[in-house]
Short mmCIF file of C-alpha atoms and ligand atoms in Angstrom, two decimals:
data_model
loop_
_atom_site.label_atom_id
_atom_site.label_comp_id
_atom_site.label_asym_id
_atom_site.label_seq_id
_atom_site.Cartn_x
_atom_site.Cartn_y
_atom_site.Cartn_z
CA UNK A 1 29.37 -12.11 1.33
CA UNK A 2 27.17 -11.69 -1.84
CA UNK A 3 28.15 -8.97 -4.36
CA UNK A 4 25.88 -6.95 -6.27
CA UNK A 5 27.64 -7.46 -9.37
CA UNK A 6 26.36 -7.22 -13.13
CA UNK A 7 24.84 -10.74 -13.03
CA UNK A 8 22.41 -9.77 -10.51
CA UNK A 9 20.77 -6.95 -12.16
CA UNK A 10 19.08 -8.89 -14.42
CA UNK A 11 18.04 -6.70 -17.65
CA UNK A 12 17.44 -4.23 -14.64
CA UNK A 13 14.33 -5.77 -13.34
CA UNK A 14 14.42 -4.02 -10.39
CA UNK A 15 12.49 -0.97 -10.58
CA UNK A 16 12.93 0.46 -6.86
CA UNK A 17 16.59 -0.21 -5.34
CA UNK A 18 17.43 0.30 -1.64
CA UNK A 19 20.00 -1.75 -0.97
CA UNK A 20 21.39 -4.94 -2.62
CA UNK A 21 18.95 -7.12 -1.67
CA UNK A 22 18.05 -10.60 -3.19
CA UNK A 23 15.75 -13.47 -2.42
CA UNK A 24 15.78 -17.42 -3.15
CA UNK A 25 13.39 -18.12 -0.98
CA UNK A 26 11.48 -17.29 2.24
CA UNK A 27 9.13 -18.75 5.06
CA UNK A 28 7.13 -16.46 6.75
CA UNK A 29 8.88 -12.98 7.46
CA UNK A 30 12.48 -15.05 6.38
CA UNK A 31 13.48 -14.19 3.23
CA UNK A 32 17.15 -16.06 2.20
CA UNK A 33 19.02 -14.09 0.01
CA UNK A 34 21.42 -15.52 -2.79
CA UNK A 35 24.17 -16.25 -0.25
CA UNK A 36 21.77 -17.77 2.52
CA UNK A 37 21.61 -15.09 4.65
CA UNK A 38 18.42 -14.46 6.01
CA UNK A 39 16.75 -11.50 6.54
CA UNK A 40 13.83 -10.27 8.56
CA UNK A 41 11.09 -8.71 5.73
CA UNK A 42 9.43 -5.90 7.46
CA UNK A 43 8.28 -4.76 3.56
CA UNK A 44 6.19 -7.97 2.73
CA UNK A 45 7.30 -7.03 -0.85
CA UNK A 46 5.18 -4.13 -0.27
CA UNK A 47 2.42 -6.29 1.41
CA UNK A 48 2.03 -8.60 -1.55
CA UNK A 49 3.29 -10.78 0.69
CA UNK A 50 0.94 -9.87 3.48
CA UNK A 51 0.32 -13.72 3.68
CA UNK A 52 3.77 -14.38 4.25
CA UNK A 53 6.51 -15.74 2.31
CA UNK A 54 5.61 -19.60 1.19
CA UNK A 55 2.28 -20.08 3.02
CA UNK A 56 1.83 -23.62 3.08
CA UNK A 57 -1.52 -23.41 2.77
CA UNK A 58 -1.92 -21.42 -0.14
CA UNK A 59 0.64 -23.05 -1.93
CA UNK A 60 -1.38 -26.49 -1.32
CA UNK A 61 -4.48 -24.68 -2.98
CA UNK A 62 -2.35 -22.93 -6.19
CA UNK A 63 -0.93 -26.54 -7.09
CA UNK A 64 -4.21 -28.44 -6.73
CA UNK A 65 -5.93 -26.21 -9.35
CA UNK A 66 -3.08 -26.67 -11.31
CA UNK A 67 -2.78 -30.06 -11.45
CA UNK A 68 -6.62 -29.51 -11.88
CA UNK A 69 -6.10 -28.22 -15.40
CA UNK A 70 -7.96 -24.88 -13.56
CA UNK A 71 -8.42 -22.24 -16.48
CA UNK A 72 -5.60 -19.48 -17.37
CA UNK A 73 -8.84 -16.97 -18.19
CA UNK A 74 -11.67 -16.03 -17.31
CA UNK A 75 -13.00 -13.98 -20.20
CA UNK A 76 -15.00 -16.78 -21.94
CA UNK A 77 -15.19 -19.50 -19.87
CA UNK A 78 -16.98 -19.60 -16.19
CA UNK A 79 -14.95 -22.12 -13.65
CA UNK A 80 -15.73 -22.76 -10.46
CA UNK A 81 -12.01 -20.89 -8.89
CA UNK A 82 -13.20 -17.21 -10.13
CA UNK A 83 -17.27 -18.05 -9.50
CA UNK A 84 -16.63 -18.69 -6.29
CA UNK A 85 -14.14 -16.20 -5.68
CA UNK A 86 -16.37 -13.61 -6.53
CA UNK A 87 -19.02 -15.23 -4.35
CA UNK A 88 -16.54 -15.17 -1.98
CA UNK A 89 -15.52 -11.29 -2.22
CA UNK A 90 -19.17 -10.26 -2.29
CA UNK A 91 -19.84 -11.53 0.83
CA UNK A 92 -16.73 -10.66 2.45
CA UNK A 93 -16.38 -7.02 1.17
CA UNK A 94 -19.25 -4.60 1.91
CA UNK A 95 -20.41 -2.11 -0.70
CA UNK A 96 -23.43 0.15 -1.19
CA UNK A 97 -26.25 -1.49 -3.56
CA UNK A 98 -27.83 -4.40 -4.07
CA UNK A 99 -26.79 -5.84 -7.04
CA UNK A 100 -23.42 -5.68 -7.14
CA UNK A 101 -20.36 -7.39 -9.71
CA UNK A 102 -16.87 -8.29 -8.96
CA UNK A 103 -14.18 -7.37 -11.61
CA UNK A 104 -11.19 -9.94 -11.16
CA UNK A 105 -7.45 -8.34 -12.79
CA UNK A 106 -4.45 -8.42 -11.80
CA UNK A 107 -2.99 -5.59 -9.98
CA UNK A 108 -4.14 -2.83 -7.95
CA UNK A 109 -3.43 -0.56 -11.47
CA UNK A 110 -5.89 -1.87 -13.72
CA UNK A 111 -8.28 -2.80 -10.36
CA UNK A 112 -8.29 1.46 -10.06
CA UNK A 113 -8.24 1.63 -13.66
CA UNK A 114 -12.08 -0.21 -13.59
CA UNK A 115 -13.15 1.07 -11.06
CA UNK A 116 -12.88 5.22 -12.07
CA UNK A 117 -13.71 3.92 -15.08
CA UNK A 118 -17.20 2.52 -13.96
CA UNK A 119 -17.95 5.07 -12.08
CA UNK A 120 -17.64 7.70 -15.19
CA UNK A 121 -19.81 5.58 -16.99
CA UNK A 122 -22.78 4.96 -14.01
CA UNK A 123 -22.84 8.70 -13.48
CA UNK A 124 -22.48 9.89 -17.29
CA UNK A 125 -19.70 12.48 -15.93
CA UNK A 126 -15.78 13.06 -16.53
CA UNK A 127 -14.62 14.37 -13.55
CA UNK A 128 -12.48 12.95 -10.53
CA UNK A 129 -11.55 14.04 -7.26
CA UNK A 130 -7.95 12.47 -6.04
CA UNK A 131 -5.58 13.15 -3.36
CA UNK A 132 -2.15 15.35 -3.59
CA UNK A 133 0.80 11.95 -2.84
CA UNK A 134 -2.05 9.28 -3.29
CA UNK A 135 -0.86 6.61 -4.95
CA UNK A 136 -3.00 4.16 -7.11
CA UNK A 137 -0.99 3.09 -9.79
CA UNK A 138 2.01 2.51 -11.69
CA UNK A 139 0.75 2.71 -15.53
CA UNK A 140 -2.04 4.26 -17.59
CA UNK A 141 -5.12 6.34 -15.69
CA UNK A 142 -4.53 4.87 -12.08
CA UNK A 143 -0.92 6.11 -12.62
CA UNK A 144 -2.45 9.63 -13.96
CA UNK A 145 -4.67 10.46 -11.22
CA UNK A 146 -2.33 9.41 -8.59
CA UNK A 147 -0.52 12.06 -6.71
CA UNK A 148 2.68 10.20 -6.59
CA UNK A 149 3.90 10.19 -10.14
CA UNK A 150 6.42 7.46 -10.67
CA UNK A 151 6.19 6.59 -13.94
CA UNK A 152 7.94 9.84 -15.79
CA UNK A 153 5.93 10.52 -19.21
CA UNK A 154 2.33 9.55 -17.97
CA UNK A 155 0.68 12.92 -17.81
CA UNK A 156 -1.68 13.95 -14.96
CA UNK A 157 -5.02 13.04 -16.01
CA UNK A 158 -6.28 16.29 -17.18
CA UNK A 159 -10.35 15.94 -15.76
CA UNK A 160 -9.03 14.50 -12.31
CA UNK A 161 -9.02 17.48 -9.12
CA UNK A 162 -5.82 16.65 -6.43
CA UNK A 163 -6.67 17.78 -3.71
CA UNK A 164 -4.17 17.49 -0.05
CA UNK A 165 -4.84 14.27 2.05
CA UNK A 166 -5.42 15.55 5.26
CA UNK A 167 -2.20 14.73 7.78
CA UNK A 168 -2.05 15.78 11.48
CA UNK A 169 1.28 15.58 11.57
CA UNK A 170 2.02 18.06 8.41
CA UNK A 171 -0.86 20.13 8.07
CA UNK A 172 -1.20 21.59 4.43
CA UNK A 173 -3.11 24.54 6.04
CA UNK A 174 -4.11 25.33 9.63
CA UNK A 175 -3.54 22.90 12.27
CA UNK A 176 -4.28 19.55 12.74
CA UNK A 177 -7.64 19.97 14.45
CA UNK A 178 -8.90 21.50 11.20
CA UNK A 179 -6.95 19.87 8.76
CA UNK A 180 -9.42 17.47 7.85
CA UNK A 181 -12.12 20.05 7.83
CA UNK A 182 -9.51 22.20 5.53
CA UNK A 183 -9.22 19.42 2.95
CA UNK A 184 -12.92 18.26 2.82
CA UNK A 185 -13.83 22.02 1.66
CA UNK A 186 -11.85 21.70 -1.15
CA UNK A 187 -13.65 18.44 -2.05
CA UNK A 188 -16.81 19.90 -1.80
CA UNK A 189 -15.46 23.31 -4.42
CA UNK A 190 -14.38 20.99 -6.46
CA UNK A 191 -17.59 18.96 -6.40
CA UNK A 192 -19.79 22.35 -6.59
CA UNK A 193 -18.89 22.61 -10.67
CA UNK A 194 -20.87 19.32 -11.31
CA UNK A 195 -19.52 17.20 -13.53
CA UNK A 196 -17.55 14.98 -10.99
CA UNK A 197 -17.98 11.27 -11.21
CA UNK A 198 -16.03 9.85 -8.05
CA UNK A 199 -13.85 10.48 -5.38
CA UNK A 200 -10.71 7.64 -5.42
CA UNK A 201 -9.13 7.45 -1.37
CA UNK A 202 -6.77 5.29 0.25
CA UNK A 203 -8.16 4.93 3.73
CA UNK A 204 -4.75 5.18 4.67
CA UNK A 205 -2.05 7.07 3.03
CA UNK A 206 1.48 4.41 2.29
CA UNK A 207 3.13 5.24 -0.32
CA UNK A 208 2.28 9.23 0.70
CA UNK A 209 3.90 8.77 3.64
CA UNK A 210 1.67 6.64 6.34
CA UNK A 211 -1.02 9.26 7.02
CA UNK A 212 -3.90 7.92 9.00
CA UNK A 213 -7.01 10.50 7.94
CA UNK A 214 -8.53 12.44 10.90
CA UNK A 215 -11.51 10.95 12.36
CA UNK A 216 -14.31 11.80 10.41
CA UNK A 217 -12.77 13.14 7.24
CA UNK A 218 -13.88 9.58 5.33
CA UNK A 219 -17.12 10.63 6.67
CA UNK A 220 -16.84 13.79 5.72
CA UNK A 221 -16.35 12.69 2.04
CA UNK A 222 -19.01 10.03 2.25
CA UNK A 223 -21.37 13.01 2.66
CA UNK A 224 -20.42 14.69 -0.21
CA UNK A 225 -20.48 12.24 -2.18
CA UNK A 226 -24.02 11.46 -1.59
CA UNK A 227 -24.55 15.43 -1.47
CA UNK A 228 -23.58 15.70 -4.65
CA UNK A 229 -24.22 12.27 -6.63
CA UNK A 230 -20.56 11.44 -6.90
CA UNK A 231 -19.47 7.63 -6.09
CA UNK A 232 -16.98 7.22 -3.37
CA UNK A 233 -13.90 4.81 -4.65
CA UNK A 234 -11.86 3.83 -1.26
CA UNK A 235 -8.99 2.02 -2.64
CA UNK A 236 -7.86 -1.06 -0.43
CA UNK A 237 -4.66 -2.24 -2.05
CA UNK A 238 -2.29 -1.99 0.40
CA UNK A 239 -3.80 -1.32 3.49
CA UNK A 240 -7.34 -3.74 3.04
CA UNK A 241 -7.56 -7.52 3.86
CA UNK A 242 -6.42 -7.64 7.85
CA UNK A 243 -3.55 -5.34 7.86
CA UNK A 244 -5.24 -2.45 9.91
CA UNK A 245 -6.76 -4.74 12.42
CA UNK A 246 -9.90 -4.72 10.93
CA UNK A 247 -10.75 -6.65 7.51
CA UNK A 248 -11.15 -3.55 5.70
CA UNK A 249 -9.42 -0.25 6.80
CA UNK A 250 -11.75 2.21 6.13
CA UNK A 251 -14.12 -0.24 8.72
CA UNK A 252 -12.21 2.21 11.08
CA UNK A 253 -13.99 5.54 10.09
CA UNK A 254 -17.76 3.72 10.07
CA UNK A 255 -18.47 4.51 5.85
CA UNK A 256 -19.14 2.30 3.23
CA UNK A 257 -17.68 2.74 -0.40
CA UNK A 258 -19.54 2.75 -3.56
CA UNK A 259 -16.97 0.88 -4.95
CA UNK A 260 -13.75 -0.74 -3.41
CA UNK A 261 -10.47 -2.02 -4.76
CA UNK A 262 -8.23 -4.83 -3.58
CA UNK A 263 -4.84 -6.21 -4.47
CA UNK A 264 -1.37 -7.31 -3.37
CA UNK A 265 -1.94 -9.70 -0.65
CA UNK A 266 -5.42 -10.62 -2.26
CA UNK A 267 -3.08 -13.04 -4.99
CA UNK A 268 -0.98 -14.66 -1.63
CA UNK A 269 1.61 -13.65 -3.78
CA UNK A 270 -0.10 -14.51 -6.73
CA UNK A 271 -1.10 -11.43 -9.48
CA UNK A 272 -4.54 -10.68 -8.49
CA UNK A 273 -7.09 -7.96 -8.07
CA UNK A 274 -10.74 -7.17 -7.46
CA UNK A 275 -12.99 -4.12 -7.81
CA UNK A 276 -15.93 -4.60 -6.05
CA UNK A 277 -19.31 -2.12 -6.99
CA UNK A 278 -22.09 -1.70 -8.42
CA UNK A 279 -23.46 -4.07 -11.36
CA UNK A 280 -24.33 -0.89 -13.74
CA UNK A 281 -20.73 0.58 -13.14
CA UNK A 282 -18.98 -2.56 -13.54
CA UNK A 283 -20.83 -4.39 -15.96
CA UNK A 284 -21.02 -1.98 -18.95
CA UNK A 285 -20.19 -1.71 -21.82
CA UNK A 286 -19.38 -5.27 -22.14
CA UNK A 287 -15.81 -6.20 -23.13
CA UNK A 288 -14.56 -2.91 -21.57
CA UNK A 289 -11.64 -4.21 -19.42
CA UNK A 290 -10.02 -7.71 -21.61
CA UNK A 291 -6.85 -8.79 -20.00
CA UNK A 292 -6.40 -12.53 -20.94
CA UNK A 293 -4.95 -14.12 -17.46
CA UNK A 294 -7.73 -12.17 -15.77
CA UNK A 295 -9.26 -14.74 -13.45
CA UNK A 296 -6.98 -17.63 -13.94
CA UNK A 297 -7.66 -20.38 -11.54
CA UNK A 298 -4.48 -20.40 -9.96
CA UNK A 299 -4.55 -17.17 -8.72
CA UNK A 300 -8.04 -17.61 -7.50
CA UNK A 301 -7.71 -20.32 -5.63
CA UNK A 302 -4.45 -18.73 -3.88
CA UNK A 303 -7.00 -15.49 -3.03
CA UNK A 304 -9.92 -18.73 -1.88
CA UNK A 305 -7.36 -19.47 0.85
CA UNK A 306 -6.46 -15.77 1.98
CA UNK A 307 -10.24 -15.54 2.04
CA UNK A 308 -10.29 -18.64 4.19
CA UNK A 309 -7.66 -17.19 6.49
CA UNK A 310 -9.37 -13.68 7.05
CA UNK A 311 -12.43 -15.37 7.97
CA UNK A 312 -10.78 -17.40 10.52
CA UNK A 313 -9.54 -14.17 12.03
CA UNK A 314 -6.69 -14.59 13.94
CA UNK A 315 -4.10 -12.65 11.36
CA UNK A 316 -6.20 -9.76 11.60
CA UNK A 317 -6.64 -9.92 15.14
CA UNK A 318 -2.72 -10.81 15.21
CA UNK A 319 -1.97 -7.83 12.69
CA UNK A 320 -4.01 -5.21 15.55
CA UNK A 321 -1.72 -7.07 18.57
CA UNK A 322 1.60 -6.54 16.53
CA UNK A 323 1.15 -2.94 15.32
CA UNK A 324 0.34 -1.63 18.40
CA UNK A 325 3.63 -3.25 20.21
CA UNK A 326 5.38 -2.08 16.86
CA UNK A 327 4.78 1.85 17.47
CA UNK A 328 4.63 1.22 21.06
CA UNK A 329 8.26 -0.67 20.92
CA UNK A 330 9.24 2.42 18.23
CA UNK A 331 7.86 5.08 20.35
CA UNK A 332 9.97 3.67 23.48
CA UNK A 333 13.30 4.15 21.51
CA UNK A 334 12.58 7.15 19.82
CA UNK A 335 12.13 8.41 23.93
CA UNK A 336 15.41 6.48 24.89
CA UNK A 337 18.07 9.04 24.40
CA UNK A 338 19.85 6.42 22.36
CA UNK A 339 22.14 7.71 19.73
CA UNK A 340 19.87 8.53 16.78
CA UNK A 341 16.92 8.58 18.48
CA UNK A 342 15.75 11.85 18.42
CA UNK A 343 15.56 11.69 14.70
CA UNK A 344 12.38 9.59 14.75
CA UNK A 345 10.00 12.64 14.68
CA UNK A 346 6.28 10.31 14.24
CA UNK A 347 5.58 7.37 14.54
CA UNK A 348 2.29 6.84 13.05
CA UNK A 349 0.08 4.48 11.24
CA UNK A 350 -2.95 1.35 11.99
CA UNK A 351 -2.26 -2.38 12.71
CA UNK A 352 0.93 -3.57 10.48
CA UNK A 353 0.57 0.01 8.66
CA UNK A 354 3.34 1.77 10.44
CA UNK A 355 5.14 4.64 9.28
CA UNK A 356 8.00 6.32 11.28
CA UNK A 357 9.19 9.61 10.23
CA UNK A 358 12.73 10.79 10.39
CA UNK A 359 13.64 14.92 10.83
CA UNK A 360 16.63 16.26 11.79
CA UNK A 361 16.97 17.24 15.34
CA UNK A 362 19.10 19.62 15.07
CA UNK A 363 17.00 22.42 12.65
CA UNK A 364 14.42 23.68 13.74
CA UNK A 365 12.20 22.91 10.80
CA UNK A 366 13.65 19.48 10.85
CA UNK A 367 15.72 19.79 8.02
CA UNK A 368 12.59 18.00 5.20
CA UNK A 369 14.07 17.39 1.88
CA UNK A 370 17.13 15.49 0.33
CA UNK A 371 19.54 15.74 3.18
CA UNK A 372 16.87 13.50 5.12
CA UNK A 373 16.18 11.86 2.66
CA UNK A 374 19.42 10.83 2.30
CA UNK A 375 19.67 10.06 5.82
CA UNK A 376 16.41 7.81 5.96
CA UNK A 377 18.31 5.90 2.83
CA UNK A 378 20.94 5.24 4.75
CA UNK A 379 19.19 3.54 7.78
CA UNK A 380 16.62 1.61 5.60
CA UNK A 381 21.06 0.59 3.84
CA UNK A 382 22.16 -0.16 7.60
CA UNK A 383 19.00 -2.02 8.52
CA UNK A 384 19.15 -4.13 5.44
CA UNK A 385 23.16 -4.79 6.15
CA UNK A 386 22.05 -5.96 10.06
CA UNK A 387 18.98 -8.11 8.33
CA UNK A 388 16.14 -6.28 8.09
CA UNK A 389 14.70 -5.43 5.54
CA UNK A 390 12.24 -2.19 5.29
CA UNK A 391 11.76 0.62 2.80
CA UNK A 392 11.19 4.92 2.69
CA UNK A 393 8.54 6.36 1.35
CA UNK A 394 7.57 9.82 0.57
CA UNK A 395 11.81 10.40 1.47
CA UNK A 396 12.06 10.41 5.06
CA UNK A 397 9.58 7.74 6.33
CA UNK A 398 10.40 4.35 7.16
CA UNK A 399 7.67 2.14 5.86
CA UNK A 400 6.82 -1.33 8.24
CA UNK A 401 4.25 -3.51 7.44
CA UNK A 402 5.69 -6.84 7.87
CA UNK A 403 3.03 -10.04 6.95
CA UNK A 404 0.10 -10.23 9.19
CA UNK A 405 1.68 -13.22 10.98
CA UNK A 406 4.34 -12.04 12.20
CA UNK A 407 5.59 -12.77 15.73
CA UNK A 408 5.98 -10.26 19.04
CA UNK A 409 9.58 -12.17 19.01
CA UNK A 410 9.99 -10.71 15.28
CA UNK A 411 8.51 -7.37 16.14
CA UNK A 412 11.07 -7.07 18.92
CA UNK A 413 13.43 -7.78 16.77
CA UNK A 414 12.97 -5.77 14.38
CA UNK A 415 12.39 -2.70 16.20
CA UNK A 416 16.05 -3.16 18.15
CA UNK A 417 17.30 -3.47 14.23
CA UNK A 418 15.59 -0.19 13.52
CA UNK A 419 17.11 0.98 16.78
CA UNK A 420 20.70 0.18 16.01
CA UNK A 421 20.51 1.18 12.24
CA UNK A 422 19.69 4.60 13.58
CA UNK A 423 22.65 5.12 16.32
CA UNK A 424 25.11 3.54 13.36
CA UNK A 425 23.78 5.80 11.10
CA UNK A 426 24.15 9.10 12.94
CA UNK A 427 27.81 7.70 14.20
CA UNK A 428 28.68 7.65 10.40
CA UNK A 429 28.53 4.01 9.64
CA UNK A 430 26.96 4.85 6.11
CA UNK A 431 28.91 6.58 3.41
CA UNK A 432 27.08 8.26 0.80
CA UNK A 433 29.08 5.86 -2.22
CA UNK A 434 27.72 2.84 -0.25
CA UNK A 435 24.04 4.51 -0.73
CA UNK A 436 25.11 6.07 -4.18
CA UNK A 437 23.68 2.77 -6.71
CA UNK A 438 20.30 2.61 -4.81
CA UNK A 439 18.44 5.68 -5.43
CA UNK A 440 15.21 4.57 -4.56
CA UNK A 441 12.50 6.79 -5.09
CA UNK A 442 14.23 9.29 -6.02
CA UNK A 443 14.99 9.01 -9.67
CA UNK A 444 11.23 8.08 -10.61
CA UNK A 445 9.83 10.93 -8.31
CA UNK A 446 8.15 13.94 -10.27
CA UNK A 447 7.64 16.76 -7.98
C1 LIG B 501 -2.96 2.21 -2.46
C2 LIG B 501 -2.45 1.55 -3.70
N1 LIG B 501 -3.26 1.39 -4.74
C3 LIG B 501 -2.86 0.81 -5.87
C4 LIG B 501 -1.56 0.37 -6.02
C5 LIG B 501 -1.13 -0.26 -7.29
O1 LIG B 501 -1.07 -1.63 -7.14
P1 LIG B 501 -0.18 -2.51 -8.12
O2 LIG B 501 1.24 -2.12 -7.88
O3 LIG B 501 -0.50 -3.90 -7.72
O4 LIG B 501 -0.63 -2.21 -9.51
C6 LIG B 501 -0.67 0.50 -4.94
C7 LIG B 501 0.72 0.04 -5.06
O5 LIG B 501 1.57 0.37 -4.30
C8 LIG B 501 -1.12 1.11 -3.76
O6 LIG B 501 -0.30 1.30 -2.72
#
């Protein structure tokens, strides 16, 4: 059996530790750790992956513009990998406007970063309007006007409003009929003072916890926006490109975004990122956003092929047939009376966006906070010791959004893995040392 000794934390490169996990190579959902073992990814490294692990297909396109000589940059020359990429994007991803730019960078931070910043400098004003556990970033501004602040010592971003994302299952006020309605009024005080530039939304809430938004509420903020001259920024990192079942998944609620921001998955595993919006936001000043590797043709031909894929359709349309046997299958064991069971208090979430909640049975206000949290660590630790791999967020939610190929076999797999992790938990299969080097979340989290 591997060890996680010294030589495998290399210069401590990992950043968000569950369990001892390691990976030489994958196919797929398979990843094969450092001993051969393989293991059933239900993370998608967070969906970067969301193409699955060595895709044949994109791998094919990422050595052919090598071998092409294909640019490292975009900044000063124009090559046909990011021209058409950006061709590509604009007629894939819908925006308000006519004439609209693509911004090409590498991660969903500095994506964010361009985006907020275009839209203060289209509308001439400073403020922002984000939500309370939205994540959008792990440095700089996206990392100060998310909610979820992981990276200690990055201040909140002192013009930006937070305001509570809206979740039916944990109303921050009223009930969950209103809660949308609840949260959408404070958008619109907020907005009343004037000087707000943009409202920045993940259609769906991850790292916050796998809240899908009322119906309506990205309506609701679509009218305000317009109400009040504000641009509407619906972020698309994690949750865009075929994962909810639909190619975009704010195509759920029926709006269209001023502006909207992809990553992960966009690369095929590649670094890669787009803002898509207006010309005037994204254009000016020139030379605002210089990152050298920005638009480097091997990442855009990688993102050419997940292009090609979407628009064949049938990982999206696969992504919508798994997720819904994934809760189902989750639902049916969390209503078995199996040992553990009747900790899985939700189950929640859109396509291969599935969150399931954890709450003690046994306290009446189900016992939220580090106890379990702790015990959510230690079934993500149990899964990952029977070959799954999966990861909390937000504490005490399981987060499972395996590639968008994945099989029903897989699915079923996974959720008896889920299953069992539970009843070993609760029957004290976990001790808190084996937990105790894999803090997770925890360390980075800032209240
Ligand atoms: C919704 C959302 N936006 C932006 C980001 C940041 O993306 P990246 O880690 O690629 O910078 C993330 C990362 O988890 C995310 O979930």
């Amino acid at each position: 059996m591997f060890t996680y000794d010294s030589d495998h934390v290399i210069a401590g490169v990992e950043k968000l530790r569950f369990f001892p996990q390691t990976a030489v190579s994958g196919a797929g959902a398979t990843i094969v750790d450092a001993d051969g073992r393989a293991v059933l990814d239900f993370s998608a490294d967070w969906t970067a992956a969301g193409f699955g692990h060595g895709n044949p297909r994109i791998a094919a396109a990422v050595h052919e513009a090598l071998v092409a000589g294909g640019p490292a940059s975009v900044l000063s020359v124009a090559h046909p990998w990011a021209t058409r990429l950006a061709e590509a994007l604009l007629g894939l991803i819908p925006t308000l406007g006519a004439d609209r730019r693509v911004y090409l960078g590498h991660a969903g931070t500095d994506a964010n970063d361009i985006a907020v910043r275009g839209a203060r400098h289209l509308t001439g004003r400073r403020g922002l309007i984000a939500f309370e556990a939205g994540y959008h970033g792990g440095a700089g501004s996206s990392q100060a006007f998310s909610g979820v602040h992981v990276a200690t010592g990055v201040p909140a971003d002192p013009d930006t409003v937070f305001v509570p994302y809206p979740s039916a299952f944990r109303p921050f006020r009223g009930d969950a009929s209103t809660v949308g309605q609840e949260s959408l009024e404070l958008v619109a005080d907020a907005m009343a003072g004037g000087d707000i530039a943009a409202v920045i939304v993940e259609p769906l809430q991850s790292d916050g916890g796998l809240v899908v938004p009322p119906e309506g509420f990205l309506a609701g903020l679509r009218a305000l926006c317009d109400r009040h001259g504000c641009l509407l920024i619906i972020d698309e990192v994690k949750v865009g490109l075929g994962r909810t079942g639909r190619l975009l998944a704010h195509d759920h609620d029926g709006v269209r975004a001023d502006i909207v921001t992809l990553g992960k998955a966009l690369g095929g595993g590649l670094p890669l990122a787009a803002t898509v919006g207006p010309a005037a936001a994204l254009d000016e000043p020139a030379a605002s956003a210089l990152m050298t590797t920005v638009g480097n043709a091997a990442s855009c031909a990688a993102a050419l092929e997940v292009v090609a894929l979407l628009r064949e359709g049938h990982l999206t349309a696969n992504a919508a047939a798994r997720g819904t046997q994934l809760v189902e299958g989750l639902r049916a064991v969390a209503s078995s009376g199996a040992a553990g069971a009747d900790w899985i208090a939700d189950v929640r979430g859109r396509g291969l966006s599935v969150g399931v909640e954890l709450l003690d049975p046994s306290r009446a206000d189900g016992g939220f906070g580090d106890a379990t949290d702790v015990v959510t660590a230690k079934v993500a630790y149990r899964a990952w010791q029977l070959g799954l791999a999966c990861y909390p967020v937000r504490g005490n939610v399981l987060e499972l959004t395996p590639w968008l190929g994945v099989t029903a076999d897989e699915i079923g797999r996974g959720i008896a893995l889920i299953g069992r992790a539970l009843a070993d938990v609760v029957e004290g299969a976990v001790l808190d040392a084996d937990i105790a080097g894999f803090s997770g979340w925890a360390d980075a989290r800032e209240e």
